[in-house]
XYZ file of C-alpha atoms in Angstrom:
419
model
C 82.261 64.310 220.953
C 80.990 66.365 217.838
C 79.825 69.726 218.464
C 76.356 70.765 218.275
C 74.693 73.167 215.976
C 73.121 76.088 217.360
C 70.614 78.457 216.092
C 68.858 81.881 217.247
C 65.676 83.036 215.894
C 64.593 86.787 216.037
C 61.963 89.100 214.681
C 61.948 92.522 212.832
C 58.852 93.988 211.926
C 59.020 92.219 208.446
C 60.867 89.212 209.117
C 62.128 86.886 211.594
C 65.832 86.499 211.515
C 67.696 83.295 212.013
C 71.595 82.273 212.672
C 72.804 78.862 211.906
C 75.733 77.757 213.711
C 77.930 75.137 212.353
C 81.197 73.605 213.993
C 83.449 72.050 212.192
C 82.094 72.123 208.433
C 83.613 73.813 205.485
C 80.650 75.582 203.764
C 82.385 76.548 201.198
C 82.593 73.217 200.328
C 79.323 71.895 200.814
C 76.612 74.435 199.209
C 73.715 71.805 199.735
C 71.962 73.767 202.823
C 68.255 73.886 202.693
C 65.725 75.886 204.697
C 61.796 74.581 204.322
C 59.514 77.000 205.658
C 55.768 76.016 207.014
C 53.585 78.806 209.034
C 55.346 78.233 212.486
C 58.301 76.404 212.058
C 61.291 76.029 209.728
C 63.202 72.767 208.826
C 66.766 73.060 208.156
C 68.599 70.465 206.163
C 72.481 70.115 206.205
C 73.379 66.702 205.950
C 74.549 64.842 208.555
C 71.967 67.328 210.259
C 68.314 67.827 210.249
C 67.052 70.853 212.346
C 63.138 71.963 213.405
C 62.934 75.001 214.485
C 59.776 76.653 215.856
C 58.506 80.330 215.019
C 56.318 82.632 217.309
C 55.530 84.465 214.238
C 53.262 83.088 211.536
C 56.061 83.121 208.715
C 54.627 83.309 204.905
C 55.398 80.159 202.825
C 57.753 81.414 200.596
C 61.088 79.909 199.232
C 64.124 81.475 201.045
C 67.844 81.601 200.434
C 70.780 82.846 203.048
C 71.200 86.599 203.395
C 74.638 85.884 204.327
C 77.040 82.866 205.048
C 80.265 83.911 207.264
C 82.687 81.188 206.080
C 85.499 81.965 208.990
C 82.270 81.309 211.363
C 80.583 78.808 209.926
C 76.904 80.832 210.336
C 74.711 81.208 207.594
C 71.926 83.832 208.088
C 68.389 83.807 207.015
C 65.534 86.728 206.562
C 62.290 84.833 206.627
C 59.704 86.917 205.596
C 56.919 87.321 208.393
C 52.780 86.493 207.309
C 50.672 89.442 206.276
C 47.007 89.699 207.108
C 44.287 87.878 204.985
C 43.482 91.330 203.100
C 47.237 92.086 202.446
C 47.663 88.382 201.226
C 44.664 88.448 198.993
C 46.373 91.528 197.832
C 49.823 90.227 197.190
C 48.502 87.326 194.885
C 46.891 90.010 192.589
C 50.337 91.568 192.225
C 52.669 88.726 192.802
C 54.843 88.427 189.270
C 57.427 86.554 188.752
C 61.226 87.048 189.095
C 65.234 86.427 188.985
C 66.725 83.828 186.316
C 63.686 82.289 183.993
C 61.389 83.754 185.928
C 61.657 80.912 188.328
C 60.906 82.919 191.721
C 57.766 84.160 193.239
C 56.604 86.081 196.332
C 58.744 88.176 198.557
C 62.244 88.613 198.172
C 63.934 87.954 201.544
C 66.368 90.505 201.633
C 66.517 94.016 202.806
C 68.858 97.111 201.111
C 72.201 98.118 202.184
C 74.755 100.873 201.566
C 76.310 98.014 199.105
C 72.946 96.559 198.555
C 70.985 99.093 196.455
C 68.172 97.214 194.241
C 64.621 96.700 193.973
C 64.285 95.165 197.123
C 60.529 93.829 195.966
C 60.435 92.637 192.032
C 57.363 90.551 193.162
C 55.033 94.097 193.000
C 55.950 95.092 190.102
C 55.333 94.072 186.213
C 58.672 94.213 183.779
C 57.502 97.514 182.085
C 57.286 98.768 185.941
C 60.330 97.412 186.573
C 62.033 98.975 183.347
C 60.159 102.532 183.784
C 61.614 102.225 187.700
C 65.198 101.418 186.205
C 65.003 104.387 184.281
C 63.518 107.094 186.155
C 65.619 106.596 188.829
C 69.111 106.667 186.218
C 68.173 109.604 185.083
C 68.281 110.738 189.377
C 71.795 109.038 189.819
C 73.606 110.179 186.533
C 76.489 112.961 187.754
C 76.910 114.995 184.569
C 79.839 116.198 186.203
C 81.907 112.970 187.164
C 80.730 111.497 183.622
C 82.394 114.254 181.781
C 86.027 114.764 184.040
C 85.979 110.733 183.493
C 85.483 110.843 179.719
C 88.030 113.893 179.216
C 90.846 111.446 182.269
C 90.201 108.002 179.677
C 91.168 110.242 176.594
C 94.171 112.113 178.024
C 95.473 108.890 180.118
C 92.873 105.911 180.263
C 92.685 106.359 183.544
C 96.295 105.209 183.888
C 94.709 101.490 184.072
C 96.550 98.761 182.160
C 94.337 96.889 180.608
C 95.446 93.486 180.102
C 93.350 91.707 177.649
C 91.670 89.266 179.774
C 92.204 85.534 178.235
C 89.333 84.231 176.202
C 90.703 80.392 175.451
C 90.405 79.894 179.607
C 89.605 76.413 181.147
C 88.766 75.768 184.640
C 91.042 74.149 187.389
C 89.898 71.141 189.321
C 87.974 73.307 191.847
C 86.106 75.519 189.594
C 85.001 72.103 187.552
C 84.303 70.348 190.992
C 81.958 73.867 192.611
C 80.898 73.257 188.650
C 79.363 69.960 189.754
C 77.896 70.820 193.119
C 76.061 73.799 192.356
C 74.288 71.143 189.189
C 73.929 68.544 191.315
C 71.594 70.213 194.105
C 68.267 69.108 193.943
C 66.203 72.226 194.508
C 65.350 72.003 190.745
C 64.984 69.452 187.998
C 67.294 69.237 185.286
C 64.486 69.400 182.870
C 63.521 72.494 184.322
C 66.601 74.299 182.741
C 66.794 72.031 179.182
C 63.666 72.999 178.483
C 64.784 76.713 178.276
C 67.487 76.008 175.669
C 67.370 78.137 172.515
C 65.539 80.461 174.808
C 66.610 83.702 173.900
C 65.376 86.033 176.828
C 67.516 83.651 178.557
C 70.700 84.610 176.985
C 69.465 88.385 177.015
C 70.292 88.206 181.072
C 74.061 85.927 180.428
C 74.903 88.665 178.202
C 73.820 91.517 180.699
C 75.532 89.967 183.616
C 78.681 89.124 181.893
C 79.202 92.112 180.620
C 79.054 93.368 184.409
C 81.682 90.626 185.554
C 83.730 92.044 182.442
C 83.791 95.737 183.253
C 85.188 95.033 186.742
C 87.637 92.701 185.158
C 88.956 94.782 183.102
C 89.368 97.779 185.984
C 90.644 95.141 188.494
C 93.161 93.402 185.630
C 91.153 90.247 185.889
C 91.795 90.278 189.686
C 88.558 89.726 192.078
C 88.646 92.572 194.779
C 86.734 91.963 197.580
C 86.228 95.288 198.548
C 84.510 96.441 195.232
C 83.693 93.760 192.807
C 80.191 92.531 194.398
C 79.209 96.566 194.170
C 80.097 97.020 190.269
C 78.432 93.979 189.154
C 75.263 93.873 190.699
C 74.625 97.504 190.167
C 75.781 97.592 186.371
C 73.657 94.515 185.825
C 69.906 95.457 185.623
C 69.190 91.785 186.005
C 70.767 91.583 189.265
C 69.780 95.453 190.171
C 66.257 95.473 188.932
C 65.697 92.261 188.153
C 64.661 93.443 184.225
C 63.763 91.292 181.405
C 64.861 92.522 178.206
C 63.284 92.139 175.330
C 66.133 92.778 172.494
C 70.003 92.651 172.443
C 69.983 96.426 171.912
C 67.899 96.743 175.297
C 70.891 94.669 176.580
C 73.444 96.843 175.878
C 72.358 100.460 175.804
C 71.338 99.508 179.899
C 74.975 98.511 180.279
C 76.353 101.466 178.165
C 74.407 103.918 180.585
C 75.042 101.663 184.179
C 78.492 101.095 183.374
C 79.025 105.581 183.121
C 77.195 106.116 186.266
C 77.662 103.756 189.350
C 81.821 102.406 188.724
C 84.789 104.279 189.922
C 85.174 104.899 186.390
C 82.803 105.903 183.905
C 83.747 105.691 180.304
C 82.001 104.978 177.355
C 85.043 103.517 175.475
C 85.381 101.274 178.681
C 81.799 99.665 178.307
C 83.129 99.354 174.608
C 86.120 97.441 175.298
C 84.298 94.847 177.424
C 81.335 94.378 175.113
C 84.400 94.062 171.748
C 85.503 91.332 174.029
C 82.389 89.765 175.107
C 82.091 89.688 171.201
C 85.033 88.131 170.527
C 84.883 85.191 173.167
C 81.074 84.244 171.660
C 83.251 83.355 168.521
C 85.387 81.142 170.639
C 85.004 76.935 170.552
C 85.744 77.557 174.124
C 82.989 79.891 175.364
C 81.078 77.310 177.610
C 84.241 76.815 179.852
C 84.333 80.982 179.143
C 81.025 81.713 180.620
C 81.808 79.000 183.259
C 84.745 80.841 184.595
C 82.911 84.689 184.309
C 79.851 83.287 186.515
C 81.851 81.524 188.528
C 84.034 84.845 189.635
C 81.026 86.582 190.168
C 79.353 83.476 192.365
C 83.077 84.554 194.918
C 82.471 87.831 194.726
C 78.903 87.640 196.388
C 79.455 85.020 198.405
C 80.890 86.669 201.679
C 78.532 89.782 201.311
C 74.613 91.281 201.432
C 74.839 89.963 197.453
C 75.031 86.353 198.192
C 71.261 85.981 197.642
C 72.204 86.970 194.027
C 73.955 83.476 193.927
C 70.400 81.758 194.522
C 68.479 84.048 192.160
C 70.307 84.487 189.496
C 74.139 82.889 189.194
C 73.515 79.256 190.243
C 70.868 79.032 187.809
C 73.206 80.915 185.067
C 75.501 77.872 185.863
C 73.176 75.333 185.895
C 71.740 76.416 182.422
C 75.216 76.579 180.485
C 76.771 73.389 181.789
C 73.636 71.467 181.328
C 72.433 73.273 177.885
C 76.452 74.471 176.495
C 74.225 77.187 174.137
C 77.210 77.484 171.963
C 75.114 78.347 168.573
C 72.907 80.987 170.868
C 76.428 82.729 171.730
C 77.367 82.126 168.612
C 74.870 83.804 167.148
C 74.191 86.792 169.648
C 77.740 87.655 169.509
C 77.439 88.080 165.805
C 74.249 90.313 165.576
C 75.819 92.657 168.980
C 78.531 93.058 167.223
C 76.569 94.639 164.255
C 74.192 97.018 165.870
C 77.214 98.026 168.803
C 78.546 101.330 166.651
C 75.395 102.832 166.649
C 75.064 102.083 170.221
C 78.315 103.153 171.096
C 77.971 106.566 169.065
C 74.537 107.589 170.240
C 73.949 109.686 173.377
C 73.709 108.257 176.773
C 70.681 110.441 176.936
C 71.723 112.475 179.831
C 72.369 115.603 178.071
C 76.070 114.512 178.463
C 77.605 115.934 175.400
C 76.847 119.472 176.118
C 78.696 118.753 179.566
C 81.643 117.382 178.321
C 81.783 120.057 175.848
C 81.379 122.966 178.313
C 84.609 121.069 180.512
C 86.690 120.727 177.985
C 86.435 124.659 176.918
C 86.590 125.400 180.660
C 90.536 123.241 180.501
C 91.617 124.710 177.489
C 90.411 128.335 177.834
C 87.848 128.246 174.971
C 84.929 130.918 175.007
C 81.800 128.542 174.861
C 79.699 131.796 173.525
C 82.465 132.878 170.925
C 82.511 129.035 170.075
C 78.991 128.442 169.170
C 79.060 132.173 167.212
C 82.041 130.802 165.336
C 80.341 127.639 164.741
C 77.294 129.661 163.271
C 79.192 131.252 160.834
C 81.146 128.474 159.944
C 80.831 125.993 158.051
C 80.233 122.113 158.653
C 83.172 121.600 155.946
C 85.211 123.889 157.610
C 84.301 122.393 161.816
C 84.955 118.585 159.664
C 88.393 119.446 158.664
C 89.543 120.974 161.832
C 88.135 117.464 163.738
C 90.129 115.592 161.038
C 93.287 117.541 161.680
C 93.090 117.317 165.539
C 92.415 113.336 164.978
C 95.618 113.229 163.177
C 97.894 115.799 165.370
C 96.891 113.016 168.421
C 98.058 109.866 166.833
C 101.426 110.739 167.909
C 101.749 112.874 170.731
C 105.150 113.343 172.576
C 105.557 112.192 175.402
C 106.339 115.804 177.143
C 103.221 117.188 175.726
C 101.035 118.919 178.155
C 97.761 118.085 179.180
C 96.608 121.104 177.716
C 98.176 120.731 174.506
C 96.547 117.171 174.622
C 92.701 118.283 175.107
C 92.979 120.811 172.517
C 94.158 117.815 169.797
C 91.750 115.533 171.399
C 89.261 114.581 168.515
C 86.236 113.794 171.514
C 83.828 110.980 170.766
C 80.517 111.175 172.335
């Protein structure tokens, strides 16, 4: 006799919470699970089973995703959000905007913040310039002058002792990356035409490129390895689209956000990091293979949300990534935005963070090596810019070939430092 499914339905002051229990099914396998909410009772769809379940709570009608699916358990939990009063609702439509991957979500988002989870937990009340202004004010709260600068001097003295194995750009996907390929195109929750018609669309790439270059910055740390302890953190909080749910308006908007995310919320904050994953990001663009590439990058990041507070990232972002590249393959659009990134990324990747981070890393680096910072900027008064030139050039050349006994000292002061 098959084993019944089981539910529990509870209520927070914001939403009412609800388990799913269900023996004996791989969802892993089967990603087709649907929840339809009305104002006092919720339908949930799982074929072979169909499920009404009633509500105490007036619930608003609102399109909802899991919070979190517990494979080993087979429970997939919901936060439904509860019904405001008549004023409050007349007030959410006049500041309802849209959200998530082609701005194809509305009302509130169902989720609540974490100590993993750290994002704007409600895009709907805020405009993109909010959103953007938000973004920044609050980087310029959460940038650590301090770790920046030990991390940039640690990446020039010993790259953080990470090996950094190129990841593969000619990749193609196994049989069950091509069949969770298939499964997450063939749900029904949206039309195909729905995505063709956004193809050419270049906001639309402006998010691939931002998340991507997320999934390749913990990549490259990791050695192409998912890690289920950090991998979910680094990408969604690098990636403004999945952090802030921004909409860029340039390529340049793209990367400068990833330049400054990627040296403030990793383990390891380096400048010449972020430029390693966007050279690469660059290069696979250029590739006949970069559909399957792209594939494969949203793919890892689909597993590393799935078992954790980011899984509603999968539903608002990362299915739809999928859906849009297999069904569109923007090849040219790749094509052609890995060209101009790669022309405009030295100026990006020699300009300040704007943190005031130079002066910082300055000030350690005469702290290491014993420099007077005030006899330093007297000498460099008196000086002159021929003379500082020279002595950079000299250092630059003095470090191409250090020995392998030389001291960390000896290395800072033939450092030639890049900001």
């Amino acid at each position: 006799m098959a084993e019944v499914v089981t539910y529990s339905l509870d209520y927070s002051s914001d939403f009412a919470i609800l388990v799913i229990n269900i023996p004996n099914l791989d969802l892993e396998q089967d990603a087709s699970a649907t929840l339809e909410v009305q104002d006092k009772e919720l339908l949930f769809t799982l074929p072979p089973y169909h499920i009404r379940i009633p509500s105490e709570e007036k619930l608003q009608l609102t399109e909802v995703f899991p919070k979190q699916i517990d494979y080993e358990k087979g429970a997939i939990h919901y936060n439904i959000p509860l019904s405001k009063s008549a004023v409050q609702d007349e007030q959410l439509v006049s500041h309802c905007h849209t959200y998530g991957f082609g701005n194809f979500y509305s009302g509130a988002l169902n989720i609540a913040n974490s100590q993993d989870f750290k994002t704007l937990s409600n895009p709907e009340e805020f405009s993109p310039d909010q959103r953007r202004s938000k973004r920044l004010n609050e980087e310029s709260n959460d940038f650590n002058l301090e770790h920046y600068a030990m991390d940039h001097v640690q990446y020039l003295i010993d790259g953080f002792g990470l090996e950094l194995n190129e990841i593969p750009i000619d990749v193609h996907l196994n049989d069950d990356q091509q069949n969770r390929v298939r499964m997450i195109v063939e749900e029904k929750k949206r039309q195909e035409e729905k995505y063709r018609m956004l193809s050419g669309n270049e906001t639309v790439c402006f998010s691939l490129v931002d998340i991507i270059l997320a999934v390749l910055y913990d990549k490259t740390v990791n050695c192409n390895e998912l890690n289920e302890a950090i991998s979910h953190v680094n990408i969604h909080r690098i990636s403004s689209s999945l952090s802030y749910f921004e909409q860029f308006t340039s390529y340049e908007d793209v990367i400068v956000a990833f330049y400054r995310r990627s040296c403030m919320y990793p383990f390891h904050r380096s400048k010449d990091l972020a430029k390693k994953c966007v050279d690469h990001l660059t290069a696979a663009f250029k590739h006949a293979n970069v559909i399957e590439w792209m594939l494969e990058k949203f793919l890892y990041c689909y597993d590393a949300f799935k078992s954790n507070d980011c899984v509603v990232l999968n539903h608002y972002y990362i299915k739809d990534c999928i859906k849009f590249v297999q069904l569109c393959s923007p090849a040219d659009m790749l094509n052609q935005a890995g060209s101009h990134i790669k022309e405009i990324l030295p100026s990006i990747h020699n300009r300040s963070l704007g943190f005031g981070e130079e002066a910082m890393v300055r000030k350690l680096i005469n702290d290491i090596i014993g420099v007077d910072e005030e006899s330093t900027d007297s000498d460099d008064t008196s000086g002159s810019d021929d003379e500082s030139s020279d002595t950079e050039s000299d250092s630059s050349d003095a470090d191409d070939a250090p020995l392998p006994d030389e001291s960390v000292l000896h290395k800072l002061m033939n450092l030639k430092i890049q900001m």
